[in-house]
PDB file of C-alpha atoms in Angstrom:
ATOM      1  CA  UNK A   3     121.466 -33.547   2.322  1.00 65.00           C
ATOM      2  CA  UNK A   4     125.157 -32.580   2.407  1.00 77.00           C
ATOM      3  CA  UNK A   5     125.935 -29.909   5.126  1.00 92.00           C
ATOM      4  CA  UNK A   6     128.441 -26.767   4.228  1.00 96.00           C
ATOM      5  CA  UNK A   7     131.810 -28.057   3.245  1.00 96.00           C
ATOM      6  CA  UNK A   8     135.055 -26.275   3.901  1.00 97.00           C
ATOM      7  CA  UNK A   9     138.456 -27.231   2.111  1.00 97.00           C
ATOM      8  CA  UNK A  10     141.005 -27.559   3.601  1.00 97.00           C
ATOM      9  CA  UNK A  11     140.050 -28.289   7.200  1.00 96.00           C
ATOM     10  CA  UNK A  12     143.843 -27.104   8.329  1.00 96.00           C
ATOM     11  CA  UNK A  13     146.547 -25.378   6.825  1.00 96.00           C
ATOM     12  CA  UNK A  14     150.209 -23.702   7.754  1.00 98.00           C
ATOM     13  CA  UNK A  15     151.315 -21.104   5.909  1.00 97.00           C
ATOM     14  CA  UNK A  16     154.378 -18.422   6.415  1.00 97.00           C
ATOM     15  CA  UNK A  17     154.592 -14.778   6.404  1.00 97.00           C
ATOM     16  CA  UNK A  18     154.259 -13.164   2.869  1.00 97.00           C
ATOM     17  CA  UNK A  19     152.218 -16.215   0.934  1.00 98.00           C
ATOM     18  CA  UNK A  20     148.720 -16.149   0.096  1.00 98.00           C
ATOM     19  CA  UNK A  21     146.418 -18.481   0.921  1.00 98.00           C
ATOM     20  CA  UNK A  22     142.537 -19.527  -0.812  1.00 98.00           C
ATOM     21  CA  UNK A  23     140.281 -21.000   1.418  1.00 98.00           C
ATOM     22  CA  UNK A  24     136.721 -22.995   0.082  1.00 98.00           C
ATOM     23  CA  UNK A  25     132.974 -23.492   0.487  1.00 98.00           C
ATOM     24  CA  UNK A  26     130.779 -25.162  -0.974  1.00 97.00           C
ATOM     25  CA  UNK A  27     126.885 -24.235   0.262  1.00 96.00           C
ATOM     26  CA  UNK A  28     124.551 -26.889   0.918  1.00 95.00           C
ATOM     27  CA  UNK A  29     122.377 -27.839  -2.511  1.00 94.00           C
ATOM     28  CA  UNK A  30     120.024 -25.197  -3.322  1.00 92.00           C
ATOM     29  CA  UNK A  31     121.700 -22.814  -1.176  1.00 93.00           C
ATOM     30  CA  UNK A  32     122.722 -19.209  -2.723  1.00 93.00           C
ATOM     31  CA  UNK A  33     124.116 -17.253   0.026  1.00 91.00           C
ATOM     32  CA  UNK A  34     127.471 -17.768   1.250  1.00 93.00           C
ATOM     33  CA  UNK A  35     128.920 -15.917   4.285  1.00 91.00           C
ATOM     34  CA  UNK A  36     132.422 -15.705   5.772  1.00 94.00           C
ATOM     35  CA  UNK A  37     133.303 -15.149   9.071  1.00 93.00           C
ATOM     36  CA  UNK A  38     136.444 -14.701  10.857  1.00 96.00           C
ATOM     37  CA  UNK A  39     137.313 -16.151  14.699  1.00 95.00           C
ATOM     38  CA  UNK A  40     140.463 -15.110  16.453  1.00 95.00           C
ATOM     39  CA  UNK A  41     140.821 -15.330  20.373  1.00 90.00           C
ATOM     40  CA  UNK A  42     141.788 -11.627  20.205  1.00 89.00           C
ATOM     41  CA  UNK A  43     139.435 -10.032  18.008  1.00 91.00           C
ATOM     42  CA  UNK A  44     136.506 -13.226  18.490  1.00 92.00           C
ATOM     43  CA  UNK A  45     133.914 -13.514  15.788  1.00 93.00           C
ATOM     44  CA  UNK A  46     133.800 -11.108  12.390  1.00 93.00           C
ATOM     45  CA  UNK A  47     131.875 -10.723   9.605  1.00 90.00           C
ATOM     46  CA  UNK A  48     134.489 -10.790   6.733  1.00 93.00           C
ATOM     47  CA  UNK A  49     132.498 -10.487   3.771  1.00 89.00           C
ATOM     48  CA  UNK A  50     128.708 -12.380   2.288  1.00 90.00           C
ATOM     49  CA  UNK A  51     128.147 -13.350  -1.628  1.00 92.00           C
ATOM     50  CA  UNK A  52     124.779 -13.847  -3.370  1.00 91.00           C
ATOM     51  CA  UNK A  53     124.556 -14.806  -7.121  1.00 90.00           C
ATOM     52  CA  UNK A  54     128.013 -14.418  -7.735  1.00 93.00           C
ATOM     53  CA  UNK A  55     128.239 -10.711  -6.290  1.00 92.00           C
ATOM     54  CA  UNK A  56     129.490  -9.268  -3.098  1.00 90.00           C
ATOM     55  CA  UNK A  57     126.551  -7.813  -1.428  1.00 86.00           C
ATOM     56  CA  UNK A  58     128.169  -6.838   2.037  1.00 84.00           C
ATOM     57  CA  UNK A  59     131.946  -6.854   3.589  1.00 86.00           C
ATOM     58  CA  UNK A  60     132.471  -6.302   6.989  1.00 87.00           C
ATOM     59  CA  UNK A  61     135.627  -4.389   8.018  1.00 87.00           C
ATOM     60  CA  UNK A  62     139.058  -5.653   6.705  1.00 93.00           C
ATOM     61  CA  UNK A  63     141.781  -4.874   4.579  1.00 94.00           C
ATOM     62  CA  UNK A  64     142.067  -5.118   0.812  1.00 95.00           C
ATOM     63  CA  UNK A  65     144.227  -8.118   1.351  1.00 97.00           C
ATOM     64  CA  UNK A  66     140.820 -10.472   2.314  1.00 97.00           C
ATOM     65  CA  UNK A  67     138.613 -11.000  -1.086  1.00 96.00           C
ATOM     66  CA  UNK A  68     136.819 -13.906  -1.992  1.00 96.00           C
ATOM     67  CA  UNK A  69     134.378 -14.426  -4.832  1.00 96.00           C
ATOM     68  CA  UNK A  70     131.405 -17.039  -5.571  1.00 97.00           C
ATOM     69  CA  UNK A  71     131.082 -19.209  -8.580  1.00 97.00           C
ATOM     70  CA  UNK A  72     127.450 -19.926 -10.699  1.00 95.00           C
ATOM     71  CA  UNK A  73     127.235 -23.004  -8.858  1.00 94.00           C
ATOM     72  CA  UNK A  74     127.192 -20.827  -5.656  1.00 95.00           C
ATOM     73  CA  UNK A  75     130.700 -22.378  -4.202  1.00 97.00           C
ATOM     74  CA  UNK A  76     132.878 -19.708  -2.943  1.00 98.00           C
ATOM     75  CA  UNK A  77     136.429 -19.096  -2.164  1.00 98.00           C
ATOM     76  CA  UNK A  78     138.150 -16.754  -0.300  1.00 97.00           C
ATOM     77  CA  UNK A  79     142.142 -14.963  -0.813  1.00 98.00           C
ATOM     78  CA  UNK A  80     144.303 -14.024   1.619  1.00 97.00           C
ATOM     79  CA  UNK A  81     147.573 -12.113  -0.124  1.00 95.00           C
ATOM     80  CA  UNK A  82     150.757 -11.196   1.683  1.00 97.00           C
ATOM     81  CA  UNK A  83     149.526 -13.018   4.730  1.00 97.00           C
ATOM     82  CA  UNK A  84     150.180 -11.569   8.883  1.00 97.00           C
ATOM     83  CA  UNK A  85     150.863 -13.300  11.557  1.00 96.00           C
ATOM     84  CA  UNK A  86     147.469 -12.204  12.770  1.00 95.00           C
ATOM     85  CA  UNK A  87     145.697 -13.511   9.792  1.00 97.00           C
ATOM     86  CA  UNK A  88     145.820 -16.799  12.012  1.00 97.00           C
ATOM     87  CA  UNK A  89     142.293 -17.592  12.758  1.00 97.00           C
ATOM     88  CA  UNK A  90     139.629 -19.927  11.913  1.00 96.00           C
ATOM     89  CA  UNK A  91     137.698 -19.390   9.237  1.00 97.00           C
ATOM     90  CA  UNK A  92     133.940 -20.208   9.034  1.00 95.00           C
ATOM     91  CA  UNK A  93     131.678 -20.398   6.450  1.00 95.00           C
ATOM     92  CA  UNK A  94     128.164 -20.472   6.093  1.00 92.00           C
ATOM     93  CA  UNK A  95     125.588 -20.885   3.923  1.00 92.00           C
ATOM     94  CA  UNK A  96     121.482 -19.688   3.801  1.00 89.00           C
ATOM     95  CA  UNK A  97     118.956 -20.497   1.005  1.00 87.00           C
ATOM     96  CA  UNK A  98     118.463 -17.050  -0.049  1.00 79.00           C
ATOM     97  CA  UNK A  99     119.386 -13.262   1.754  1.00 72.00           C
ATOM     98  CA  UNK A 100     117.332 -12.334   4.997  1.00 65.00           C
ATOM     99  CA  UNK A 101     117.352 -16.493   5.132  1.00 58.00           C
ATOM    100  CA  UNK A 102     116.543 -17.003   8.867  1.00 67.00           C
ATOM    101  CA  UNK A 103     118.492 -19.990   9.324  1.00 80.00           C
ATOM    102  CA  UNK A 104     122.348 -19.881   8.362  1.00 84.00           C
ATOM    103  CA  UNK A 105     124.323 -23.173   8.578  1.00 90.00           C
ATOM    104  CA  UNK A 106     127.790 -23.131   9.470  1.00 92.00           C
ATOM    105  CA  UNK A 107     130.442 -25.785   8.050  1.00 94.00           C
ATOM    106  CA  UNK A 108     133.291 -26.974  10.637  1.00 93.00           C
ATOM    107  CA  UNK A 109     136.241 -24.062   9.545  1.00 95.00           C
ATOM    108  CA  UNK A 110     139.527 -23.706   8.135  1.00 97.00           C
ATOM    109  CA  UNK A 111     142.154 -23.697  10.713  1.00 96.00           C
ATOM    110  CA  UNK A 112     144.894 -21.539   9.625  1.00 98.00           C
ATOM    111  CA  UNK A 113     148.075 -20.927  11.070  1.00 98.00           C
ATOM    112  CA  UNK A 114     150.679 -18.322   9.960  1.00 97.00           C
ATOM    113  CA  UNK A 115     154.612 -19.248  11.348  1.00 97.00           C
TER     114      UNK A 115
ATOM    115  CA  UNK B   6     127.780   2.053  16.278  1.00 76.00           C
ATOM    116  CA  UNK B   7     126.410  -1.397  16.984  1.00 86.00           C
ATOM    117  CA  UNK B   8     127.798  -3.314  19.931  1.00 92.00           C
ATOM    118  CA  UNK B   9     126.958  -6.764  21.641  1.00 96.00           C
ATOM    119  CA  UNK B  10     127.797  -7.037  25.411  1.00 97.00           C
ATOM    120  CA  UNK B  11     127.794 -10.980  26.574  1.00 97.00           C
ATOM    121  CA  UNK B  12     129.139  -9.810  30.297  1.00 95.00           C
ATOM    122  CA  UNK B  13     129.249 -13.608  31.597  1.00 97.00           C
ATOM    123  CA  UNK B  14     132.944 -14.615  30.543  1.00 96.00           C
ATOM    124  CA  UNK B  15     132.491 -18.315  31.886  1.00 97.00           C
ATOM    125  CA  UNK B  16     129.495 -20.176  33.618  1.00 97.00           C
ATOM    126  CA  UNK B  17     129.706 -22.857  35.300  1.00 97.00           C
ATOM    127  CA  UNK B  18     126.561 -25.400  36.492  1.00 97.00           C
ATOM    128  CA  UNK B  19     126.290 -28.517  37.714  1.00 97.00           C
ATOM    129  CA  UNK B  20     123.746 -30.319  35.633  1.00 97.00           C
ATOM    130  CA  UNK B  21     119.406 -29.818  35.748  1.00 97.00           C
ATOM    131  CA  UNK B  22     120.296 -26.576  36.735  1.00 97.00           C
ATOM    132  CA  UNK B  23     118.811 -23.765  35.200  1.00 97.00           C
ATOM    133  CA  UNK B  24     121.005 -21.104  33.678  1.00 98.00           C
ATOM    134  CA  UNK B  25     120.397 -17.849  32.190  1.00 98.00           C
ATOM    135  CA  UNK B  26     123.158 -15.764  29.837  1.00 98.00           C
ATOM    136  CA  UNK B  27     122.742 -12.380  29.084  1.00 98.00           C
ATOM    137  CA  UNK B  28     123.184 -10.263  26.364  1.00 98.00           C
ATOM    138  CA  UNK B  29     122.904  -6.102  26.025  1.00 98.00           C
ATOM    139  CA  UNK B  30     123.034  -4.668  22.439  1.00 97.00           C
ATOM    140  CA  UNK B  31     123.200  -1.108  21.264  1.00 95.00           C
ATOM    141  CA  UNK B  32     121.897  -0.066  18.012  1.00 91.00           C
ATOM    142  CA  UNK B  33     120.498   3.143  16.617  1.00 88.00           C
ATOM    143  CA  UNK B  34     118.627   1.279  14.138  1.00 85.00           C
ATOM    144  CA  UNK B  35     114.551   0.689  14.885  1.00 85.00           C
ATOM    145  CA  UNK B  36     114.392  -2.405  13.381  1.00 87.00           C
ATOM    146  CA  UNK B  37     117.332  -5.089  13.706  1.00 89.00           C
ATOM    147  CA  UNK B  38     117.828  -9.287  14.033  1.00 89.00           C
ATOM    148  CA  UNK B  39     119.135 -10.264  17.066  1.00 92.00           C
ATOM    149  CA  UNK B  40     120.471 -14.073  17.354  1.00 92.00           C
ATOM    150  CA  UNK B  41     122.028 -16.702  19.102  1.00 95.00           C
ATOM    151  CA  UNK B  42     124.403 -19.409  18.000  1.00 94.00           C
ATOM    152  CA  UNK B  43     126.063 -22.477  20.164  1.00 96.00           C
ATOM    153  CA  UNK B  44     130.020 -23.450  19.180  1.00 95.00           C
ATOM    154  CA  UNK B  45     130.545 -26.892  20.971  1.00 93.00           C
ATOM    155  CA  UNK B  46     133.822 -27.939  21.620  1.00 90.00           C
ATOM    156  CA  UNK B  47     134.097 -29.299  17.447  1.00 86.00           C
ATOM    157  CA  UNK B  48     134.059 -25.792  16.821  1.00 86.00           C
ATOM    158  CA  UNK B  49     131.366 -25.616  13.929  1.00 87.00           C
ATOM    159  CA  UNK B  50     128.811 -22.708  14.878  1.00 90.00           C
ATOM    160  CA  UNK B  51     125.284 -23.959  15.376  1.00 92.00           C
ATOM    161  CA  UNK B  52     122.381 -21.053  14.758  1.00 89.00           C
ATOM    162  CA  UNK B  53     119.898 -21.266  17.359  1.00 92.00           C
ATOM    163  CA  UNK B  54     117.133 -18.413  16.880  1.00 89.00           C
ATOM    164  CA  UNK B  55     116.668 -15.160  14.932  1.00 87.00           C
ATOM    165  CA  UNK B  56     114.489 -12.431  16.573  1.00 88.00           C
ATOM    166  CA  UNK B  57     113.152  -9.552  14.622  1.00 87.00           C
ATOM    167  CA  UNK B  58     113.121  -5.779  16.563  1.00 88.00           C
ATOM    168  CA  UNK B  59     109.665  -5.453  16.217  1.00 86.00           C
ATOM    169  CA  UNK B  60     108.362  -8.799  17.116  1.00 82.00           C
ATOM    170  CA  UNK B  61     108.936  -8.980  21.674  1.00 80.00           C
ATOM    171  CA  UNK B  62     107.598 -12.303  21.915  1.00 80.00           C
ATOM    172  CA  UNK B  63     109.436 -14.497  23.996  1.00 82.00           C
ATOM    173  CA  UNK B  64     109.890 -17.776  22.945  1.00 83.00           C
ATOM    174  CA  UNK B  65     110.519 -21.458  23.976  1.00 85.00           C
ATOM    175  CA  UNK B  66     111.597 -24.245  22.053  1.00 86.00           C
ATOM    176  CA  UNK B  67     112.255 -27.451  24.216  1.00 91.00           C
ATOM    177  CA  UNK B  68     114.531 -26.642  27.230  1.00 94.00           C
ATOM    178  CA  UNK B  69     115.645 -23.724  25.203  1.00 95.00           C
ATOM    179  CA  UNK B  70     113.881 -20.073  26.041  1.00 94.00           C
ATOM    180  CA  UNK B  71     114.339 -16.041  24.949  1.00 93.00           C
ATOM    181  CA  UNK B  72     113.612 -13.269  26.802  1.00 94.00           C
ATOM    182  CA  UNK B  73     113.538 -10.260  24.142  1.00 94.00           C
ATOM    183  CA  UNK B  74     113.139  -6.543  25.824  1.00 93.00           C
ATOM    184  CA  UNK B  75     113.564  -3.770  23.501  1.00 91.00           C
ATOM    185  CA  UNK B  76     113.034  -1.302  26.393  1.00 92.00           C
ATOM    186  CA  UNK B  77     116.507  -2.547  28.239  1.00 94.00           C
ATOM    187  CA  UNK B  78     117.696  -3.786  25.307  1.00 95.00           C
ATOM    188  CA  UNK B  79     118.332  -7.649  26.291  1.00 96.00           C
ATOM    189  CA  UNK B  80     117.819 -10.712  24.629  1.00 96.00           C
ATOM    190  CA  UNK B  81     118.834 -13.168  27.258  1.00 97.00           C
ATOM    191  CA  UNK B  82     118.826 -16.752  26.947  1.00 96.00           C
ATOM    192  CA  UNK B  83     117.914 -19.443  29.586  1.00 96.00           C
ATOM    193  CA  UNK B  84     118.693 -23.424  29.490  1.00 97.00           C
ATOM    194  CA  UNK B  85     116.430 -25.061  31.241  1.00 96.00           C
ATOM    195  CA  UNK B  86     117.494 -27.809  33.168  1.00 97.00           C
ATOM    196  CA  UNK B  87     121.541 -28.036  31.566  1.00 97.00           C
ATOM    197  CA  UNK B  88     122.534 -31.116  30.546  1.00 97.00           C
ATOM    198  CA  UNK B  89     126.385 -31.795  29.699  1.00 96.00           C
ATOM    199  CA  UNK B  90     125.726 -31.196  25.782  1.00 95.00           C
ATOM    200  CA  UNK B  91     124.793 -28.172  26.614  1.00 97.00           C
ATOM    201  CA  UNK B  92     128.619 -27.483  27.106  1.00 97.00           C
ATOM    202  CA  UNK B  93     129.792 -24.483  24.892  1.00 97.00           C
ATOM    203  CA  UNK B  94     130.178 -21.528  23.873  1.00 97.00           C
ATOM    204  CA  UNK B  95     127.375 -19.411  23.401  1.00 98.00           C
ATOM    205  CA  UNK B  96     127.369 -16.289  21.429  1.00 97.00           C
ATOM    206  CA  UNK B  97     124.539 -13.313  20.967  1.00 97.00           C
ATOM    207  CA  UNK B  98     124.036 -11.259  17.674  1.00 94.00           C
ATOM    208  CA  UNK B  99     122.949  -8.530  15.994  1.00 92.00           C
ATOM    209  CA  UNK B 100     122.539  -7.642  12.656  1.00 87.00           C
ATOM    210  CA  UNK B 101     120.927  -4.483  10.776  1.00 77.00           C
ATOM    211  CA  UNK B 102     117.883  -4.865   8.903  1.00 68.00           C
ATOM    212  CA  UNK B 103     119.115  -4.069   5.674  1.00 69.00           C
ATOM    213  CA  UNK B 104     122.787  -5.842   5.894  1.00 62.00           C
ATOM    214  CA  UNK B 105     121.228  -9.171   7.272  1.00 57.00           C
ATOM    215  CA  UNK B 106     124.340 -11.248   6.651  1.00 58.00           C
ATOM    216  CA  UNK B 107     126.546  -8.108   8.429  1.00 72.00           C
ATOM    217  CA  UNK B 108     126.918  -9.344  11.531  1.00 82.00           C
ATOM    218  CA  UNK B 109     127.843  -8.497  14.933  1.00 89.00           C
ATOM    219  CA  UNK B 110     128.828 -11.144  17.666  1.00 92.00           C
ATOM    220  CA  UNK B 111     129.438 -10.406  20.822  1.00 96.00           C
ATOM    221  CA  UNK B 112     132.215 -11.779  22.507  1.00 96.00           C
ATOM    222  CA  UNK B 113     130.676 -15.046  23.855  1.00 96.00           C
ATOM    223  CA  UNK B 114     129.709 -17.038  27.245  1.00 98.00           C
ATOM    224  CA  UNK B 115     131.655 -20.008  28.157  1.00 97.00           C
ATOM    225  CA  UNK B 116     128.631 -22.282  29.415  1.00 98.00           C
ATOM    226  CA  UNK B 117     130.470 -25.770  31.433  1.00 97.00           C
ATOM    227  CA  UNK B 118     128.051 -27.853  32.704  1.00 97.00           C
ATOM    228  CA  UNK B 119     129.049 -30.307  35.584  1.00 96.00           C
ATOM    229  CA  UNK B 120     127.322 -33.951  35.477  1.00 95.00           C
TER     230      UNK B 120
END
């Protein structure tokens, strides 16, 4: 079975753009989770998606949205992006909510110049 | 407010050693999932054991063991004799019972073992 998929793996952006980062779950899995690493700030919970809905977003601006698709892929937006957007972004992906076991994919690298 | 203490910035051990990392929550929930995940140097989180607030059971699996006490409120972790895999970063969790997916990591243990 195919383990939690992130696209792209790196990616430098500038000040201002917007950036859309993507997941795609393991098969059969419906619960998508994204979570933010910085060495500042460490590890956040940005925002989690079940059946297409957003069903818990942890605390950051308006600027960070994402949404899931019926084939429970999900993407997430970063508009008007900071210098402290910078970050690796992890997603990951559990069979159903309350899952006990989440799996992780390998993370977005992005840098913002 | 919910907060995850990981007070051990960097271990180091040379390996068989045992080690032992701690973690220190607060919550003023009753019931809560605490957790702990591995990042090894690749960078791709690894979940390594969910422990429901009611359920104080310690538990063992392979050189791996947790030491859940809702009275000091700990969940530390201990590596039984550390081999050089075992070199990463190790981070404790907690989550609310009704926000599952909400979680919040503390700020991680630097584990480096030595061969």
């Amino acid at each position: 079975k195919a383990g939690v998929t992130q696209t792209p793996r790196y990616l430098i952006k500038t000040r201002g753009q917007q950036v859309t980062l993507s997941c795609s779950p393991i098969s059969g899995h419906r619960s998508v989770s994204w979570y933010q690493q910085t060495p500042g700030q460490g590890l956040q919970f940005l925002f989690e998606y079940f059946s297409e809905t957003q069903r818990n977003k942890g605390n950051f601006p308006g600027r960070f949205s994402g949404r899931q698709f019926s084939n429970s892929r999900s993407e997430m937006n970063v508009s008007t992006l900071e210098l402290g957007d910078s970050a690796l972004y992890l997603c990951a992906s559990s069979i159903d909510r309350g899952q006990e076991t989440q799996y992780f994919g390998p993370g977005t690298r992005l840098l913002v110049l | 407010a919910q907060k995850v203490t990981q007070a051990q910035t960097e271990i180091s051990v040379v390996e068989k050693e045992d080690v032992t990392l701690d973690c220190v929550y607060e919550t003023r929930d009753t019931t809560y999932y605490l957790f702990w995940y591995k990042q090894p140097p690749s960078g791709e989180l690894v979940f390594l054991i969910r422990r429901n607030s009611f359920d104080e059971q310690n538990e063992i699996s392979g050189r791996y063991s947790w030491n859940f006490q809702k009275s000091t409120s700990s969940f530390n972790f201990t590596i039984t004799a550390s081999q050089v895999v075992d070199s990463a970063v190790y981070f404790c969790a907690l989550a609310d019972w009704t926000s599952y997916d909400k979680v919040i990591f503390g700020p991680g243990t630097s584990l480096s073992v030595i061969p």
